[in-house]
Coordinates of C-alpha atoms and ligand atoms in Angstrom, one line a residue:
X1 CA -1.8 -9.8 3.1
X2 CA -1.5 -8.3 6.5
X3 CA 1.4 -9.6 8.6
X4 CA 1.1 -10.9 12.2
X5 CA 3.9 -11.4 14.8
X6 CA 3.2 -12.5 18.3
X7 CA 5.7 -13.6 20.9
X8 CA 5.9 -15.1 24.4
X9 CA 9.3 -15.9 26.0
X10 CA 12.1 -14.2 27.8
X11 CA 13.3 -11.7 25.3
X12 CA 12.4 -8.0 25.1
X13 CA 9.3 -8.3 23.0
X14 CA 9.3 -4.8 21.5
X15 CA 12.4 -5.2 19.3
X16 CA 11.5 -8.7 18.4
X17 CA 8.1 -7.7 17.1
X18 CA 9.4 -4.7 15.2
X19 CA 12.1 -6.9 13.6
X20 CA 9.4 -9.4 12.6
X21 CA 7.1 -6.7 11.2
X22 CA 9.9 -5.4 9.0
X23 CA 10.3 -8.8 7.5
X24 CA 6.6 -9.2 7.0
X25 CA 6.1 -5.7 5.7
X26 CA 5.8 -6.9 2.1
X27 CA 2.4 -8.4 3.1
X28 CA 0.9 -5.0 3.6
X29 CA 2.2 -1.6 4.6
X30 CA -0.7 0.8 5.1
X31 CA -0.2 1.0 8.9
X32 CA 1.3 -1.0 11.7
X33 CA 0.9 -1.4 15.5
X34 CA 1.8 -3.5 18.5
X35 CA 0.9 -4.3 22.0
X36 CA 3.6 -4.9 24.6
X37 CA 2.2 -6.7 27.7
X38 CA 4.1 -4.9 30.5
X39 CA 3.6 -5.3 34.3
X40 CA 1.1 -2.3 34.0
X41 CA -1.0 -4.0 31.3
X42 CA -1.3 -3.4 27.6
X43 CA 0.9 -0.8 26.0
X44 CA -0.5 -0.1 22.5
X45 CA 1.4 1.9 19.9
X46 CA 0.0 2.4 16.3
X47 CA 1.2 4.4 13.3
X48 CA 0.0 5.1 9.8
X49 CA 2.4 4.3 7.1
X50 CA 5.5 2.1 6.9
X51 CA 6.8 0.0 9.8
X52 CA 9.7 2.6 10.1
X53 CA 7.1 5.0 11.6
X54 CA 6.2 2.5 14.2
X55 CA 9.9 1.9 15.0
X56 CA 10.3 5.6 15.5
X57 CA 7.2 5.9 17.7
X58 CA 8.2 2.9 19.8
X59 CA 11.7 4.2 20.5
X60 CA 10.0 7.0 22.5
X61 CA 8.0 4.5 24.6
X62 CA 9.6 2.8 27.6
X63 CA 7.2 -0.1 27.9
X64 CA 9.0 -3.4 28.4
X65 CA 7.7 -6.9 28.4
X66 CA 8.2 -10.4 27.1
X67 CA 4.8 -11.0 25.7
X68 CA 3.2 -9.1 22.8
X69 CA 1.5 -9.0 19.5
X70 CA 1.9 -6.9 16.4
X71 CA 0.5 -6.4 12.9
X72 CA 1.3 -4.7 9.6
X73 CA -1.9 -3.8 7.7
X74 CA -3.2 -4.1 4.2
X75 CA -6.5 -2.3 4.5
X76 CA -9.8 -4.1 3.7
X77 CA -12.5 -2.8 6.0
X78 CA -12.0 0.9 6.8
X79 CA -9.5 3.4 5.6
X80 CA -5.9 3.9 6.5
X81 CA -6.3 5.5 9.9
X82 CA -4.7 5.0 13.3
X83 CA -8.0 3.8 14.8
X84 CA -8.4 1.2 12.1
X85 CA -4.8 0.0 12.8
X86 CA -4.3 -3.3 14.7
X87 CA -4.1 -4.4 17.5
X88 CA -7.7 -3.9 18.5
X89 CA -8.3 -3.8 22.2
X90 CA -11.8 -4.7 23.3
X91 CA -13.8 -1.9 24.7
X92 CA -13.7 -3.4 28.2
X93 CA -9.9 -3.4 27.9
X94 CA -9.5 -7.1 28.5
X95 CA -8.6 -8.5 25.1
X96 CA -6.0 -7.3 22.5
X97 CA -6.0 -9.0 19.1
X98 CA -4.4 -8.8 15.7
X99 CA -6.2 -10.3 12.7
X100 CA -5.5 -11.2 9.1
X101 CA -8.5 -12.1 7.0
X102 CA -12.1 -11.0 6.7
X103 CA -14.9 -11.4 9.2
X104 CA -17.9 -11.6 6.9
X105 CA -20.6 -11.5 9.5
X106 CA -19.1 -8.6 11.4
X107 CA -22.1 -6.3 11.0
X108 CA -24.4 -8.6 12.8
X109 CA -21.7 -9.3 15.4
X110 CA -21.3 -5.6 16.0
X111 CA -25.1 -5.1 16.5
X112 CA -25.2 -7.9 19.0
X113 CA -22.2 -6.6 20.9
X114 CA -23.5 -3.0 21.0
X115 CA -26.7 -4.3 22.7
X116 CA -24.5 -6.1 25.1
X117 CA -22.7 -2.8 26.0
X118 CA -19.5 -3.1 23.9
X119 CA -18.4 0.0 22.0
X120 CA -16.4 0.4 18.8
X121 CA -13.7 2.9 17.9
X122 CA -12.8 1.6 14.4
X123 CA -14.5 0.7 11.1
X124 CA -12.9 -2.7 10.9
X125 CA -14.4 -6.1 10.9
X126 CA -11.5 -7.2 13.2
X127 CA -12.6 -5.1 16.2
X128 CA -15.9 -7.0 16.2
X129 CA -14.0 -10.2 16.9
X130 CA -11.9 -8.7 19.6
X131 CA -15.0 -7.5 21.3
X132 CA -16.7 -10.9 20.8
X133 CA -13.8 -12.7 22.5
X134 CA -14.2 -10.1 25.4
X135 CA -17.9 -10.8 25.5
X136 CA -17.3 -14.6 25.9
X137 CA -14.6 -14.0 28.4
X138 CA -16.9 -12.0 30.6
X139 CA -19.6 -14.6 30.2
X140 CA -17.2 -17.4 31.2
X141 CA -16.4 -15.4 34.3
X142 CA -20.0 -15.1 35.2
X143 CA -20.4 -18.9 34.7
X144 CA -17.5 -19.3 37.2
X145 CA -15.1 -21.1 34.9
X146 CA -11.4 -21.6 35.7
X147 CA -7.9 -21.2 34.3
X148 CA -8.9 -22.0 30.8
X149 CA -11.4 -19.1 30.6
X150 CA -9.4 -17.0 28.2
X151 CA -8.8 -20.0 25.9
X152 CA -12.4 -21.0 26.0
X153 CA -13.6 -17.5 25.3
X154 CA -11.4 -17.4 22.1
X155 CA -12.7 -20.8 21.0
X156 CA -16.3 -19.9 21.6
X157 CA -16.0 -16.5 19.8
X158 CA -14.4 -18.2 16.8
X159 CA -17.2 -20.7 16.5
X160 CA -19.4 -17.7 15.5
X161 CA -17.1 -16.3 12.8
X162 CA -18.0 -16.6 9.1
X163 CA -15.0 -15.7 7.0
X164 CA -11.3 -16.1 7.4
X165 CA -8.8 -15.4 10.1
X166 CA -5.3 -15.7 11.3
X167 CA -5.2 -14.2 14.8
X168 CA -3.0 -13.6 17.8
X169 CA -4.7 -12.7 21.0
X170 CA -3.7 -11.8 24.5
X171 CA -5.8 -11.2 27.6
X172 CA -4.9 -8.7 30.3
X173 CA -5.5 -11.2 33.1
X174 CA -3.3 -13.8 31.5
X175 CA 0.3 -12.4 31.4
X176 CA 1.6 -16.0 30.7
X177 CA -0.5 -17.0 27.7
X178 CA -0.6 -16.1 24.0
X179 CA -3.3 -17.6 21.8
X180 CA -3.3 -18.1 18.0
X181 CA -5.9 -19.5 15.6
X182 CA -6.3 -19.8 11.9
X183 CA -8.9 -20.5 9.3
X184 CA -8.1 -19.5 5.7
X185 CA -5.3 -17.2 6.6
X186 CA -1.7 -18.4 7.2
X187 CA -0.3 -18.8 10.7
X188 CA 2.9 -20.5 11.7
X189 CA 4.3 -21.3 15.1
X190 CA 8.0 -21.0 15.7
X191 CA 9.1 -23.4 18.5
X192 CA 12.1 -22.1 20.4
X193 CA 13.5 -22.9 23.9
X194 CA 11.2 -21.4 26.4
X195 CA 9.9 -19.0 23.7
X196 CA 7.3 -19.2 20.9
X197 CA 6.6 -17.0 18.0
X198 CA 3.5 -16.8 16.1
X199 CA 3.8 -15.3 12.5
X200 CA 2.2 -15.1 9.1
X201 CA 5.2 -16.6 7.5
X202 CA 8.6 -18.1 8.3
X203 CA 10.6 -14.9 7.6
X204 CA 9.6 -13.4 10.9
X205 CA 10.6 -16.7 12.7
X206 CA 13.8 -17.7 11.1
X207 CA 16.2 -15.5 13.1
X208 CA 15.0 -17.2 16.3
X209 CA 14.4 -20.8 15.4
X210 CA 14.1 -23.0 12.4
X211 CA 11.6 -25.3 14.1
X212 CA 8.0 -24.6 13.0
X213 CA 4.5 -25.9 13.2
X214 CA 2.3 -25.1 10.3
X215 CA -1.2 -24.6 11.8
X216 CA -4.1 -26.1 9.9
X217 CA -7.5 -24.4 9.4
X218 CA -9.7 -24.5 12.4
X219 CA -6.7 -25.1 14.8
X220 CA -5.9 -23.1 17.8
X221 CA -2.7 -22.9 19.7
X222 CA -2.1 -21.8 23.3
X223 CA 1.5 -20.9 24.3
X224 CA 3.1 -20.2 27.7
X225 CA 6.8 -19.9 28.5
X226 CA 6.8 -23.6 29.4
X227 CA 5.2 -25.1 26.4
X228 CA 2.3 -25.1 23.8
X229 CA -0.7 -27.1 22.9
X230 CA -2.6 -27.3 19.6
X231 CA -6.3 -28.1 19.6
X232 CA -9.0 -28.5 17.0
X233 CA -12.1 -26.4 16.9
X234 CA -13.8 -29.2 18.8
X235 CA -11.3 -28.8 21.6
X236 CA -9.5 -32.0 20.8
X237 CA -5.7 -32.1 21.4
X238 CA -3.6 -32.4 18.2
X239 CA -0.1 -33.9 18.0
X240 CA 1.8 -31.1 16.3
X241 CA 4.4 -32.0 13.6
X242 CA 7.5 -29.9 14.0
X243 CA 9.1 -29.1 10.7
X244 CA 12.5 -27.5 9.8
X245 CA 12.7 -24.4 7.7
X246 CA 15.1 -25.2 4.9
X247 CA 16.6 -21.8 4.1
X248 CA 18.6 -19.3 6.2
X249 CA 18.4 -15.7 7.0
X250 CA 21.0 -14.5 4.4
X251 CA 18.6 -15.8 1.7
X252 CA 16.1 -13.2 2.7
X253 CA 18.6 -10.2 3.1
X254 CA 19.1 -7.6 0.4
X255 CA 22.9 -7.9 0.5
X256 CA 24.7 -5.5 -1.8
X257 CA 21.6 -4.8 -3.9
X258 CA 19.6 -1.6 -3.6
X259 CA 16.3 -3.5 -3.8
X260 CA 15.0 -7.0 -3.2
X261 CA 13.6 -7.0 -6.7
X262 CA 17.0 -6.4 -8.3
X263 CA 18.6 -9.0 -6.0
X264 CA 16.0 -11.5 -6.9
X265 CA 16.4 -10.8 -10.6
X266 CA 20.1 -11.6 -10.3
X267 CA 19.3 -14.7 -8.2
X268 CA 17.5 -16.3 -11.1
X269 CA 20.4 -18.5 -12.4
X270 CA 20.7 -20.1 -8.9
X271 CA 16.9 -20.4 -8.6
X272 CA 16.7 -22.2 -11.9
X273 CA 19.5 -24.5 -10.9
X274 CA 17.6 -25.3 -7.7
X275 CA 14.4 -26.1 -9.7
X276 CA 16.3 -28.7 -11.8
X277 CA 18.5 -30.2 -9.1
X278 CA 18.0 -34.0 -9.1
X279 CA 15.1 -33.8 -11.5
X280 CA 16.4 -35.4 -14.6
X281 CA 16.6 -39.1 -15.3
X282 CA 20.0 -40.8 -15.3
X283 CA 19.8 -41.3 -19.0
X284 CA 19.2 -37.6 -19.5
X285 CA 16.1 -38.0 -21.5
X286 CA 13.3 -36.9 -19.2
X287 CA 12.4 -35.1 -16.0
X288 CA 11.6 -36.8 -12.7
X289 CA 9.2 -35.4 -10.1
X290 CA 9.2 -37.1 -6.8
X291 CA 6.0 -35.5 -5.4
X292 CA 3.3 -36.0 -8.0
X293 CA 1.9 -39.0 -6.2
X294 CA 0.6 -40.3 -9.6
X295 CA 2.1 -43.3 -11.4
X296 CA 3.0 -43.0 -15.1
X297 CA 0.0 -45.3 -15.8
X298 CA -2.4 -42.9 -14.0
X299 CA -0.9 -40.0 -15.8
X300 CA -1.4 -41.7 -19.2
X301 CA -5.1 -41.7 -18.4
X302 CA -5.3 -38.0 -18.0
X303 CA -6.6 -36.4 -21.2
X304 CA -6.9 -32.8 -20.1
X305 CA -5.1 -30.4 -17.8
X306 CA -6.6 -27.4 -16.1
X307 CA -4.1 -24.8 -14.8
X308 CA -5.3 -22.1 -12.4
X309 CA -3.8 -19.3 -10.4
X310 CA -3.6 -15.5 -9.9
X311 CA -1.4 -12.7 -11.0
X312 CA 2.0 -13.4 -12.3
X313 CA 1.6 -17.2 -11.7
X314 CA -1.4 -17.1 -14.1
X315 CA 1.0 -16.1 -16.8
X316 CA 3.0 -19.2 -16.0
X317 CA -0.1 -21.2 -16.6
X318 CA -0.5 -19.6 -20.0
X319 CA 3.0 -20.5 -20.9
X320 CA 2.3 -24.0 -19.6
X321 CA -0.6 -24.2 -22.1
X322 CA 1.8 -23.4 -25.0
X323 CA 4.5 -25.7 -23.9
X324 CA 2.5 -28.7 -22.8
X325 CA 0.2 -28.7 -25.8
X326 CA 3.2 -28.5 -28.1
X327 CA 5.5 -31.0 -26.4
X328 CA 3.1 -33.4 -24.7
X329 CA 0.1 -33.0 -26.9
X330 CA -2.3 -32.8 -24.0
X331 CA -5.1 -30.2 -24.1
X332 CA -4.5 -27.5 -21.4
X333 CA -7.1 -25.0 -20.2
X334 CA -6.1 -22.0 -18.1
X335 CA -8.5 -20.2 -15.7
X336 CA -8.2 -17.4 -13.2
X337 CA -8.6 -19.0 -9.8
X338 CA -10.9 -16.3 -8.7
X339 CA -13.3 -17.1 -11.6
X340 CA -12.9 -20.9 -11.5
X341 CA -13.8 -21.2 -7.8
X342 CA -17.3 -19.8 -8.4
X343 CA -17.9 -21.0 -12.0
X344 CA -19.7 -24.2 -12.5
X345 CA -17.2 -25.4 -15.1
X346 CA -18.0 -28.8 -16.6
X347 CA -14.8 -30.8 -16.3
X348 CA -14.1 -34.2 -17.8
X349 CA -13.5 -36.9 -15.3
X350 CA -9.9 -37.5 -16.6
X351 CA -8.9 -33.9 -16.0
X352 CA -6.0 -33.2 -13.7
X353 CA -5.9 -29.8 -12.0
X354 CA -2.7 -27.8 -11.4
X355 CA -2.5 -24.8 -9.2
X356 CA 0.5 -22.5 -9.5
X357 CA 1.4 -20.2 -6.7
X358 CA 4.6 -18.6 -5.4
X359 CA 3.4 -18.3 -1.8
X360 CA 1.0 -21.2 -1.6
X361 CA -1.3 -19.0 0.4
X362 CA -3.3 -17.0 -2.2
X363 CA -6.9 -17.3 -1.0
X364 CA -8.5 -17.5 -4.5
X365 CA -6.0 -20.2 -5.6
X366 CA -6.7 -22.1 -2.4
X367 CA -10.5 -21.7 -3.1
X368 CA -10.1 -23.1 -6.6
X369 CA -8.0 -26.0 -5.3
X370 CA -10.6 -26.8 -2.7
X371 CA -13.5 -26.5 -5.2
X372 CA -11.7 -28.9 -7.5
X373 CA -11.1 -31.4 -4.7
X374 CA -14.7 -31.1 -3.6
X375 CA -15.7 -32.3 -7.0
X376 CA -13.3 -35.2 -6.7
X377 CA -10.5 -34.0 -9.0
X378 CA -6.9 -34.8 -8.4
X379 CA -5.0 -31.6 -7.7
X380 CA -1.3 -30.8 -8.0
X381 CA 0.5 -27.7 -6.9
X382 CA 3.5 -25.9 -8.3
X383 CA 4.6 -23.7 -5.4
X384 CA 7.6 -22.0 -3.8
X385 CA 5.8 -22.1 -0.4
X386 CA 7.2 -25.1 1.4
X387 CA 4.7 -26.1 4.0
X388 CA 2.2 -23.6 2.8
X389 CA -1.5 -24.3 3.0
X390 CA -1.7 -25.1 -0.7
X391 CA 1.3 -27.4 -0.6
X392 CA -0.3 -29.2 2.3
X393 CA -3.8 -29.5 0.8
X394 CA -2.9 -30.5 -2.7
X395 CA -2.7 -34.2 -3.6
X396 CA 0.9 -33.7 -4.7
X397 CA 3.1 -31.3 -6.5
X398 CA 6.4 -29.8 -7.4
X399 CA 8.3 -27.4 -5.1
X400 CA 10.1 -24.6 -6.9
X401 CA 13.0 -24.2 -4.4
X402 CA 13.5 -20.7 -5.6
X403 CA 14.3 -19.4 -2.1
X404 CA 12.4 -16.6 -0.4
X405 CA 11.0 -13.9 -2.7
X406 CA 10.6 -10.7 -0.8
X407 CA 10.1 -8.1 -3.6
X408 CA 6.3 -7.7 -4.1
X409 CA 6.7 -8.0 -7.9
X410 CA 7.5 -11.6 -8.6
X411 CA 10.6 -12.3 -10.6
X412 CA 12.7 -15.4 -9.8
X413 CA 9.5 -17.3 -8.7
X414 CA 8.0 -16.6 -12.2
X415 CA 11.0 -17.8 -14.2
X416 CA 11.3 -20.8 -11.9
X417 CA 7.7 -21.7 -12.7
X418 CA 8.4 -21.3 -16.4
X419 CA 11.2 -23.8 -16.1
X420 CA 9.1 -26.2 -14.1
X421 CA 6.2 -26.1 -16.6
X422 CA 8.8 -26.7 -19.4
X423 CA 10.1 -29.8 -17.5
X424 CA 6.6 -30.9 -17.0
X425 CA 6.0 -30.6 -20.7
X426 CA 9.0 -32.8 -21.2
X427 CA 8.0 -35.3 -18.6
X428 CA 4.4 -35.6 -20.0
X429 CA 5.7 -35.7 -23.5
X430 CA 8.0 -38.5 -22.8
X431 CA 5.1 -40.5 -21.3
X432 CA 3.5 -40.1 -24.7
X433 CA 4.9 -39.5 -28.1
X434 CA 8.3 -37.7 -27.5
X435 CA 11.2 -39.8 -28.6
X436 CA 14.4 -40.4 -26.5
X437 CA 16.4 -38.2 -28.8
X438 CA 13.9 -35.3 -28.6
X439 CA 13.7 -35.7 -24.9
X440 CA 17.6 -35.7 -24.5
X441 CA 17.7 -32.6 -26.6
X442 CA 15.1 -30.9 -24.4
X443 CA 17.0 -31.8 -21.2
X444 CA 20.1 -30.3 -22.7
X445 CA 18.2 -27.1 -23.5
X446 CA 16.8 -26.9 -20.0
X447 CA 20.1 -27.5 -18.4
X448 CA 21.6 -24.6 -20.4
X449 CA 19.1 -22.1 -19.0
X450 CA 21.0 -20.8 -15.9
X451 CA 24.0 -19.9 -18.0
X452 CA 21.9 -18.3 -20.7
X453 CA 20.2 -16.2 -18.0
X454 CA 23.6 -15.2 -16.7
X455 CA 24.5 -14.0 -20.2
X456 CA 21.2 -12.1 -20.5
X457 CA 21.8 -10.4 -17.2
X458 CA 25.0 -8.9 -18.6
X459 CA 22.7 -6.5 -20.5
X460 CA 21.7 -4.8 -17.2
X461 CA 23.4 -1.5 -17.9
X462 CA 22.2 -1.4 -21.5
X463 CA 18.6 -1.9 -20.4
X464 CA 19.1 0.7 -17.6
X465 CA 20.0 3.2 -20.4
X466 CA 16.9 2.3 -22.4
X467 CA 14.8 2.6 -19.3
X468 CA 16.1 6.2 -18.7
X469 CA 14.9 7.1 -22.2
X470 CA 11.4 5.8 -21.8
X471 CA 10.7 6.4 -18.1
X472 CA 8.7 9.5 -18.9
X473 CA 5.9 7.9 -21.0
X474 CA 2.5 7.3 -19.5
X475 CA 1.3 4.4 -21.7
X476 CA 3.0 1.3 -23.0
X477 CA 2.0 -1.7 -25.2
X478 CA 3.7 -5.1 -24.8
X479 CA 3.3 -7.3 -27.8
X480 CA 4.3 -10.9 -28.5
X481 CA 3.0 -14.0 -30.3
X482 CA 2.6 -17.7 -29.2
X483 CA 4.5 -18.3 -26.0
X484 CA 5.7 -14.7 -26.0
X485 CA 2.2 -13.5 -25.6
X486 CA 2.0 -14.4 -21.9
X487 CA 5.5 -13.0 -21.6
X488 CA 4.1 -9.7 -23.0
X489 CA 1.3 -9.9 -20.4
X490 CA 3.9 -10.3 -17.7
X491 CA 6.0 -7.5 -19.0
X492 CA 3.0 -5.1 -18.9
X493 CA 2.0 -6.3 -15.4
X494 CA 5.5 -5.8 -14.1
X495 CA 5.6 -2.2 -15.4
X496 CA 2.1 -1.4 -14.1
X497 CA 2.9 -2.9 -10.7
X498 CA 6.0 -1.1 -9.8
X499 CA 6.1 2.1 -11.9
X500 CA 2.3 2.9 -12.0
X501 CA 2.5 3.3 -15.8
X502 CA -0.5 2.2 -17.7
X503 CA 0.6 -0.8 -19.8
X504 CA -1.3 -3.5 -21.8
X505 CA -0.1 -6.8 -23.0
X506 CA -1.5 -8.1 -26.2
X507 CA -0.9 -10.8 -28.9
X508 CA 1.1 -8.9 -31.5
X509 CA -1.3 -9.6 -34.4
X510 CA -4.4 -8.9 -32.4
X511 CA -3.1 -5.3 -31.9
X512 CA -4.8 -4.4 -35.2
X513 CA -8.2 -5.1 -33.6
X514 CA -8.2 -2.2 -31.1
X515 CA -5.0 -1.3 -29.3
X516 CA -3.5 0.1 -32.6
X517 CA -5.8 3.1 -31.9
X518 CA -3.4 3.9 -29.0
X519 CA -0.3 4.0 -31.2
X520 CA 1.3 7.4 -31.5
X521 CA 4.6 9.0 -30.6
X522 CA 3.5 9.1 -27.0
X523 CA 2.8 5.3 -26.6
X524 CA 5.9 3.1 -27.0
X525 CA 5.6 -0.6 -27.8
X526 CA 7.8 -3.4 -26.5
X527 CA 7.9 -6.3 -28.9
X528 CA 9.1 -9.7 -27.9
X529 CA 10.1 -11.8 -30.9
X530 CA 12.5 -14.7 -30.5
X531 CA 12.6 -16.1 -34.0
X532 CA 10.9 -19.1 -35.5
X533 CA 8.4 -19.1 -38.3
X534 CA 6.3 -16.2 -37.0
X535 CA 9.3 -13.8 -36.7
X536 CA 8.6 -12.2 -40.1
X537 CA 5.0 -11.7 -39.1
X538 CA 6.0 -9.9 -36.0
X539 CA 8.3 -7.7 -38.1
X540 CA 5.2 -6.8 -40.1
X541 CA 3.4 -5.9 -36.9
X542 CA 6.3 -3.7 -36.0
X543 CA 6.0 -2.0 -39.4
X544 CA 2.4 -1.2 -38.6
X545 CA 3.4 0.5 -35.4
X546 CA 6.3 2.4 -37.0
X547 CA 3.9 3.6 -39.8
X548 CA 1.9 5.3 -37.0
X549 CA 5.0 7.0 -35.5
X550 CA 5.0 4.6 -32.5
X551 CA 8.4 4.0 -30.8
X552 CA 9.5 0.4 -30.6
X553 CA 11.8 -1.5 -28.2
X554 CA 12.4 -4.9 -29.7
X555 CA 13.6 -7.9 -27.6
X556 CA 14.9 -10.5 -30.0
X557 CA 17.3 -13.5 -30.0
X558 CA 20.7 -13.1 -31.4
X559 CA 20.3 -14.8 -34.8
X560 CA 17.1 -12.9 -35.7
X561 CA 17.7 -10.6 -38.6
X562 CA 16.2 -7.2 -38.0
X563 CA 16.1 -4.7 -40.8
X564 CA 18.4 -1.7 -40.1
X565 CA 16.6 1.3 -38.7
X566 CA 13.3 -0.5 -38.2
X567 CA 13.1 -0.2 -34.4
X568 CA 14.3 2.4 -32.0
X569 CA 16.0 0.2 -29.4
X570 CA 16.9 -3.4 -29.2
X571 CA 17.7 -5.8 -26.4
X572 CA 19.3 -9.0 -27.7
X573 CA 18.9 -12.3 -25.8
X574 CA 20.9 -15.5 -26.5
X575 CA 19.7 -18.0 -29.1
X576 CA 18.1 -21.0 -27.4
X577 CA 15.5 -23.7 -27.8
X578 CA 11.8 -22.6 -27.9
X579 CA 11.1 -24.4 -24.6
X580 CA 13.3 -22.0 -22.7
X581 CA 12.8 -18.8 -24.7
X582 CA 10.0 -17.6 -22.3
X583 CA 12.5 -17.5 -19.5
X584 CA 15.1 -15.7 -21.4
X585 CA 12.7 -13.1 -22.8
X586 CA 11.3 -12.4 -19.3
X587 CA 14.6 -11.2 -17.9
X588 CA 15.0 -8.0 -19.9
X589 CA 11.4 -7.1 -19.2
X590 CA 12.0 -7.4 -15.5
X591 CA 15.1 -5.2 -15.7
X592 CA 13.3 -2.7 -18.0
X593 CA 10.4 -2.3 -15.5
X594 CA 12.8 -2.2 -12.5
X595 CA 14.9 0.6 -14.0
X596 CA 11.9 2.6 -15.2
X597 CA 10.4 2.4 -11.7
X598 CA 13.7 3.5 -10.1
X599 CA 14.0 6.3 -12.6
X600 CA 10.5 7.5 -11.6
X601 CA 11.4 7.4 -7.9
X602 CA 9.0 4.6 -7.1
X603 CA 9.2 2.3 -4.1
X604 CA 10.1 -0.8 -6.1
X605 CA 9.9 -3.4 -3.3
X606 CA 6.6 -2.1 -1.8
X607 CA 4.5 -0.8 -4.7
X608 CA 1.4 1.3 -3.9
X609 CA -1.7 -0.7 -2.9
X610 CA -0.2 -4.1 -3.6
X611 CA 0.6 -7.0 -1.3
X612 CA 2.8 -10.0 -2.0
X613 CA 0.5 -12.6 -0.7
X614 CA -3.2 -11.9 -1.1
X615 CA -5.1 -13.9 1.6
X616 CA -8.4 -12.1 1.2
X617 CA -10.9 -12.5 -1.7
Ligands
G6P701 C1 -0.3 -10.9 -5.6 C2 1.2 -10.5 -5.9 C3 1.6 -11.0 -7.3 C4 1.3 -12.5 -7.4 C5 -0.1 -12.9 -7.0 C6 -0.3 -14.4 -6.9 O1 -1.1 -10.2 -6.4 O2 1.3 -9.1 -5.9 O3 2.9 -10.8 -7.5 O4 1.6 -13.0 -8.7 O5 -0.5 -12.3 -5.8 O6 0.5 -14.9 -5.8 P1 1.0 -16.3 -5.6 O7 1.7 -16.3 -4.3 O8 -0.3 -17.2 -5.6 O9 1.8 -16.7 -6.8

């Protein structure tokens, strides 16, 4: 949510910032702006709309420099206007700053600063911080302080902030210093040779260096062309750990695909293989996870699991509930992280908390994790965000290794989470009652998934044709039972997110208790039924829809027998074990929503109002 790029070095900063912003655009795309620090001072350019608008505006500007900061905005405080666009320059012209997060006490800050003679030209909370830094900077000057005046001013201003921030700041009197700081919003430092890049995530850094320092909350970094130093809020020096990014730039390019979303849908077989690599026992009867930091004995003492997350990842948690309860016989509870963090939920002392998050940065998930830790619970994270805040703060966890996911609508990260929770069900099951033979069978089923997904993807053109038929409808129902219920929720969410069609996911049998009132010729239903003992019951639910003239698309597995003429359209997925069916059933739903959105002319990779990583509450 909001993307930041800052640079100090020897290269032309303008192109570098723009290139970084393009890569971070999925974090927010309401407006964007940059400051180039040229020999004449700050050159500020801002534009409403996509980064492409800023690129165009910047090409007409001749300012050159090797230090600068930039921002792509997802609006929180104040509408989408040029004056609300970052960077915000303090009213005395001394400080330029970009900010990701929310300054909660900005109203009182603003009142104080107005009395002190500062003025405001935006409705943002961020401008208050840039003026507050300028206030402290001026004060330091009066107090006769020295070369660290800029740094001290930032530190002092931040000590008054309530809320969250990731910031990049420059001062007009310091052409050789760039400052960054974070609390609650991600900020990463790319360490190059004589150059440093500050960014909200690795994708803006990877083309320049793969050496990064993940800043922790309450840390500040000061960079010059000769080096950098990281300090704590108490101004104590910190020994930075330099990590290596484990993916390369091609992984985050669109390649031959028209959209990232389609590319990422087709990357699923590889992402699933990566999630399993090296994670089965030699005897092929169970899963192995190196990072749980819990012994089998400790895990045996756990008698309840709590899964929490947001958005698509929350649907993975619901699937975890079905799979873990079924295969491992451990009760699982699922909570929205945004609710859990403020709810005083009574948890048993033998509860283990799992957070599931693609990015590892979602603020509500982070809040729930911290709340669980504050109460003394052991927390584990399932995340794709290597080095992310949640990965670092959890007591242990499982990396997805799905590779960078750029499309705002999550696809490969979701199915990789589904695979990991199935592996977890196997692992926990084998610690308890699951036999060697059942374990070996499940391992075989899990290993077959990448190929089964490949087979499912062959339906691409068939699904495209179905999408063309249904793209004009305004309402959809997605219906499934048992583990297909969360998949129905995910199908509805995908369609809503990228095509702006109203869609609801429901347990198929529950439809009778309300949503059935919506059924008519104008409201198609997508049923997901993959066999098993409830298949006949789902067929009855379909009959109920057909009796009311509702159109039906049925996603079913190959061996299911569907009466002739019952449904309008079918998408057939391969037969497979129940443990992997949620993955296979998801793929056609992703393609269906993708092609419907394309048919409607929607911007699939950057849907209206959404952001990939939500780092504000
Ligand atoms: C945002 C994204 C969703 C995502 C959710 C949780 O809302 O648009 O696609 O599922 O955040 O993100 P996380 O990174 O925690 O999985």
